Structure formats: C-alpha cells, structure tokens
Amino acid sequence: MVTHAARPGRKGGRAHARPRSLTPYAVAVPLALGIIYGFFAAFIRRDGGPSTGGQVVLGLVSGAAVAALCFALGRIQRTLPHGLRALAYGALTACAIGFLVSLTDTGVLRSTVLGLVVGVGVFLTTFYLFYSRER
C-alpha cells in the first residue's frame, strides 16, 4: 500500500503568507511621479511670472497627494481583480489630468472632458494589459 508523506513545515494544508517587503522601485516610482507632477502643477500655475509661495505650496501638496495615491494603489493592486485594478488606474489618471487642466483656467467642462477621455484611455489600455497577461 502506497501512502503519501506529509509535507514538513505546513500546518493544516496551507502555507502562511509572507509579508511583502518594500522594494526600492515601490517607493522610487511613486516618489518620482509625485515630484514630476508637483513641479508641473507649480509650473502651470506660474504662468510666466515669478514664483510665489502659493505656487510652491500647490506643487508640494499636489505632488504629495499623487505620490501617496500611487504608492497606495501599488500596494493593493495585486489584491484587486483585473477590471477593478484597471478602473483604479483610470480613475487616478483621470483625476490627475483633470486637476492639471483645471489649473489653466479654461473651465470646468474642458477639464472634466479631457480628464474623462484620458481616464477611459488608460482604463482600456490597462484592462487589456492585465487581461492579456492573466496567468
């Protein structure tokens, strides 16, 4: 009679999940995106004149917000299904682009439409990427 040996180190038939550690890229990519976004937001608001404290604060706050949201999305993205993950990337991009366009004083409708168009494009692209690379 053939019997199977129990695997050592496993309790109850399930392996314990290891906590995910932070890689340098997991911190560097959102940080770089936040810095670039903050500089661009301050540059748009500058409008050719001298820099002011309000523009610097706008750049710091908007860059920190984008960096924090990108970091949070990067940490939870593996737990989301493909459609919801693509929707999260699309929504983050739509809000970021819509805010940048609103800084140009062109109007709410234009910033909303442009943000939605870019967000839908990012959603479709990321959904295709996630769905086609499904294991």
PDB file of C-alpha atoms in Angstrom:
ATOM      1  CA  MET A   1       0.000   0.000   0.000  1.00  0.00           C
ATOM      2  CA  VAL A   2       1.399   3.391  -1.040  1.00  0.00           C
ATOM      3  CA  THR A   3       0.910   6.351   1.253  1.00  0.00           C
ATOM      4  CA  HIS A   4       1.826   9.987   0.834  1.00  0.00           C
ATOM      5  CA  ALA A   5       4.174  11.596   3.270  1.00  0.00           C
ATOM      6  CA  ALA A   6       3.075  14.790   4.967  1.00  0.00           C
ATOM      7  CA  ARG A   7       4.967  17.879   3.925  1.00  0.00           C
ATOM      8  CA  PRO A   8       7.023  19.332   6.736  1.00  0.00           C
ATOM      9  CA  GLY A   9       6.515  22.946   7.715  1.00  0.00           C
ATOM     10  CA  ARG A  10       2.857  23.229   6.711  1.00  0.00           C
ATOM     11  CA  LYS A  11       0.008  23.467   9.153  1.00  0.00           C
ATOM     12  CA  GLY A  12      -3.464  22.495   8.100  1.00  0.00           C
ATOM     13  CA  GLY A  13      -2.552  22.135   4.454  1.00  0.00           C
ATOM     14  CA  ARG A  14      -1.999  25.885   3.912  1.00  0.00           C
ATOM     15  CA  ALA A  15       1.236  27.786   3.711  1.00  0.00           C
ATOM     16  CA  HIS A  16       1.469  31.025   5.626  1.00  0.00           C
ATOM     17  CA  ALA A  17       1.606  34.153   3.511  1.00  0.00           C
ATOM     18  CA  ARG A  18       4.832  36.078   3.784  1.00  0.00           C
ATOM     19  CA  PRO A  19       4.527  39.808   4.325  1.00  0.00           C
ATOM     20  CA  ARG A  20       5.516  41.742   1.230  1.00  0.00           C
ATOM     21  CA  SER A  21       8.595  43.838   1.659  1.00  0.00           C
ATOM     22  CA  LEU A  22       9.125  47.212   0.048  1.00  0.00           C
ATOM     23  CA  THR A  23      11.397  47.185  -2.945  1.00  0.00           C
ATOM     24  CA  PRO A  24      13.288  50.318  -3.937  1.00  0.00           C
ATOM     25  CA  TYR A  25      11.086  50.644  -7.032  1.00  0.00           C
ATOM     26  CA  ALA A  26       7.907  50.505  -4.939  1.00  0.00           C
ATOM     27  CA  VAL A  27       8.988  53.735  -3.273  1.00  0.00           C
ATOM     28  CA  ALA A  28      11.008  55.379  -6.065  1.00  0.00           C
ATOM     29  CA  VAL A  29       8.370  55.253  -8.807  1.00  0.00           C
ATOM     30  CA  PRO A  30       5.547  56.960  -6.837  1.00  0.00           C
ATOM     31  CA  LEU A  31       8.051  59.449  -5.427  1.00  0.00           C
ATOM     32  CA  ALA A  32       9.331  60.339  -8.903  1.00  0.00           C
ATOM     33  CA  LEU A  33       5.782  60.650 -10.249  1.00  0.00           C
ATOM     34  CA  GLY A  34       4.831  62.908  -7.340  1.00  0.00           C
ATOM     35  CA  ILE A  35       7.860  65.160  -7.826  1.00  0.00           C
ATOM     36  CA  ILE A  36       7.260  65.491 -11.558  1.00  0.00           C
ATOM     37  CA  TYR A  37       3.539  66.109 -11.040  1.00  0.00           C
ATOM     38  CA  GLY A  38       4.186  68.722  -8.349  1.00  0.00           C
ATOM     39  CA  PHE A  39       6.722  70.603 -10.463  1.00  0.00           C
ATOM     40  CA  PHE A  40       4.366  70.542 -13.429  1.00  0.00           C
ATOM     41  CA  ALA A  41       1.413  71.800 -11.355  1.00  0.00           C
ATOM     42  CA  ALA A  42       3.503  74.665  -9.973  1.00  0.00           C
ATOM     43  CA  PHE A  43       4.827  75.453 -13.458  1.00  0.00           C
ATOM     44  CA  ILE A  44       1.315  75.623 -14.923  1.00  0.00           C
ATOM     45  CA  ARG A  45       0.164  77.952 -12.152  1.00  0.00           C
ATOM     46  CA  ARG A  46       3.223  80.170 -12.564  1.00  0.00           C
ATOM     47  CA  ASP A  47       2.009  81.460 -15.939  1.00  0.00           C
ATOM     48  CA  GLY A  48       5.300  83.124 -16.879  1.00  0.00           C
ATOM     49  CA  GLY A  49       5.597  85.326 -13.794  1.00  0.00           C
ATOM     50  CA  PRO A  50       7.834  84.990 -10.765  1.00  0.00           C
ATOM     51  CA  SER A  51       7.317  82.060  -8.424  1.00  0.00           C
ATOM     52  CA  THR A  52       5.275  82.675  -5.304  1.00  0.00           C
ATOM     53  CA  GLY A  53       4.803  80.783  -2.064  1.00  0.00           C
ATOM     54  CA  GLY A  54       1.307  79.718  -3.079  1.00  0.00           C
ATOM     55  CA  GLN A  55       2.626  78.038  -6.209  1.00  0.00           C
ATOM     56  CA  VAL A  56       5.258  76.177  -4.217  1.00  0.00           C
ATOM     57  CA  VAL A  57       2.636  75.001  -1.713  1.00  0.00           C
ATOM     58  CA  LEU A  58       0.357  73.925  -4.572  1.00  0.00           C
ATOM     59  CA  GLY A  59       3.186  71.926  -6.124  1.00  0.00           C
ATOM     60  CA  LEU A  60       4.162  70.281  -2.835  1.00  0.00           C
ATOM     61  CA  VAL A  61       0.617  69.351  -1.838  1.00  0.00           C
ATOM     62  CA  SER A  62      -0.455  68.080  -5.257  1.00  0.00           C
ATOM     63  CA  GLY A  63       2.799  66.138  -5.711  1.00  0.00           C
ATOM     64  CA  ALA A  64       2.486  64.572  -2.258  1.00  0.00           C
ATOM     65  CA  ALA A  65      -1.135  63.607  -2.939  1.00  0.00           C
ATOM     66  CA  VAL A  66      -0.302  61.943  -6.257  1.00  0.00           C
ATOM     67  CA  ALA A  67       2.697  60.157  -4.747  1.00  0.00           C
ATOM     68  CA  ALA A  68       0.623  58.868  -1.815  1.00  0.00           C
ATOM     69  CA  LEU A  69      -2.195  57.663  -4.079  1.00  0.00           C
ATOM     70  CA  CYS A  70       0.237  55.962  -6.474  1.00  0.00           C
ATOM     71  CA  PHE A  71       2.008  54.263  -3.566  1.00  0.00           C
ATOM     72  CA  ALA A  72      -1.299  53.077  -2.076  1.00  0.00           C
ATOM     73  CA  LEU A  73      -2.512  51.756  -5.426  1.00  0.00           C
ATOM     74  CA  GLY A  74       0.787  49.983  -5.965  1.00  0.00           C
ATOM     75  CA  ARG A  75       0.477  48.259  -2.586  1.00  0.00           C
ATOM     76  CA  ILE A  76      -3.077  46.973  -3.094  1.00  0.00           C
ATOM     77  CA  GLN A  77      -3.121  46.362  -6.846  1.00  0.00           C
ATOM     78  CA  ARG A  78      -2.397  42.625  -6.607  1.00  0.00           C
ATOM     79  CA  THR A  79      -5.479  42.057  -4.454  1.00  0.00           C
ATOM     80  CA  LEU A  80      -7.845  43.652  -6.977  1.00  0.00           C
ATOM     81  CA  PRO A  81      -9.449  41.830  -9.902  1.00  0.00           C
ATOM     82  CA  HIS A  82      -8.431  42.918 -13.407  1.00  0.00           C
ATOM     83  CA  GLY A  83     -11.395  45.191 -14.065  1.00  0.00           C
ATOM     84  CA  LEU A  84     -11.262  46.961 -10.726  1.00  0.00           C
ATOM     85  CA  ARG A  85      -7.485  47.397 -10.971  1.00  0.00           C
ATOM     86  CA  ALA A  86      -7.812  48.949 -14.427  1.00  0.00           C
ATOM     87  CA  LEU A  87     -10.640  51.160 -13.161  1.00  0.00           C
ATOM     88  CA  ALA A  88      -8.453  52.358 -10.274  1.00  0.00           C
ATOM     89  CA  TYR A  89      -5.624  53.287 -12.634  1.00  0.00           C
ATOM     90  CA  GLY A  90      -8.057  55.033 -14.973  1.00  0.00           C
ATOM     91  CA  ALA A  91      -9.696  56.984 -12.144  1.00  0.00           C
ATOM     92  CA  LEU A  92      -6.356  58.080 -10.689  1.00  0.00           C
ATOM     93  CA  THR A  93      -5.160  59.248 -14.094  1.00  0.00           C
ATOM     94  CA  ALA A  94      -8.457  60.995 -14.892  1.00  0.00           C
ATOM     95  CA  CYS A  95      -8.396  62.939 -11.630  1.00  0.00           C
ATOM     96  CA  ALA A  96      -4.734  63.889 -12.043  1.00  0.00           C
ATOM     97  CA  ILE A  97      -5.144  65.114 -15.623  1.00  0.00           C
ATOM     98  CA  GLY A  98      -8.423  66.876 -14.853  1.00  0.00           C
ATOM     99  CA  PHE A  99      -6.773  68.766 -11.996  1.00  0.00           C
ATOM    100  CA  LEU A 100      -3.827  69.824 -14.146  1.00  0.00           C
ATOM    101  CA  VAL A 101      -6.142  71.087 -16.883  1.00  0.00           C
ATOM    102  CA  SER A 102      -8.228  72.971 -14.316  1.00  0.00           C
ATOM    103  CA  LEU A 103      -5.102  74.909 -13.294  1.00  0.00           C
ATOM    104  CA  THR A 104      -5.024  76.550 -16.735  1.00  0.00           C
ATOM    105  CA  ASP A 105      -8.299  78.442 -16.037  1.00  0.00           C
ATOM    106  CA  THR A 106     -10.004  77.019 -19.125  1.00  0.00           C
ATOM    107  CA  GLY A 107     -13.218  75.900 -17.459  1.00  0.00           C
ATOM    108  CA  VAL A 108     -14.738  73.004 -15.599  1.00  0.00           C
ATOM    109  CA  LEU A 109     -16.254  71.335 -18.654  1.00  0.00           C
ATOM    110  CA  ARG A 110     -12.991  71.160 -20.565  1.00  0.00           C
ATOM    111  CA  SER A 111     -11.021  69.784 -17.611  1.00  0.00           C
ATOM    112  CA  THR A 112     -13.739  67.211 -16.905  1.00  0.00           C
ATOM    113  CA  VAL A 113     -13.975  66.039 -20.503  1.00  0.00           C
ATOM    114  CA  LEU A 114     -10.226  65.857 -21.009  1.00  0.00           C
ATOM    115  CA  GLY A 115      -9.777  64.007 -17.710  1.00  0.00           C
ATOM    116  CA  LEU A 116     -12.501  61.514 -18.634  1.00  0.00           C
ATOM    117  CA  VAL A 117     -11.096  60.931 -22.115  1.00  0.00           C
ATOM    118  CA  VAL A 118      -7.607  60.255 -20.787  1.00  0.00           C
ATOM    119  CA  GLY A 119      -9.007  58.155 -17.930  1.00  0.00           C
ATOM    120  CA  VAL A 120     -11.040  55.978 -20.300  1.00  0.00           C
ATOM    121  CA  GLY A 121      -7.968  55.523 -22.489  1.00  0.00           C
ATOM    122  CA  VAL A 122      -5.872  54.450 -19.511  1.00  0.00           C
ATOM    123  CA  PHE A 123      -8.663  52.136 -18.334  1.00  0.00           C
ATOM    124  CA  LEU A 124      -8.899  50.414 -21.714  1.00  0.00           C
ATOM    125  CA  THR A 125      -5.135  50.094 -22.042  1.00  0.00           C
ATOM    126  CA  THR A 126      -4.549  48.741 -18.552  1.00  0.00           C
ATOM    127  CA  PHE A 127      -7.524  46.381 -18.776  1.00  0.00           C
ATOM    128  CA  TYR A 128      -6.108  44.934 -21.988  1.00  0.00           C
ATOM    129  CA  LEU A 129      -2.658  44.583 -20.409  1.00  0.00           C
ATOM    130  CA  PHE A 130      -3.954  42.933 -17.244  1.00  0.00           C
ATOM    131  CA  TYR A 131      -6.351  40.646 -19.091  1.00  0.00           C
ATOM    132  CA  SER A 132      -3.840  39.556 -21.734  1.00  0.00           C
ATOM    133  CA  ARG A 133      -1.167  38.754 -19.134  1.00  0.00           C
ATOM    134  CA  GLU A 134      -3.506  36.722 -16.957  1.00  0.00           C
ATOM    135  CA  ARG A 135      -1.910  33.521 -15.705  1.00  0.00           C
TER     136      ARG A 135
END
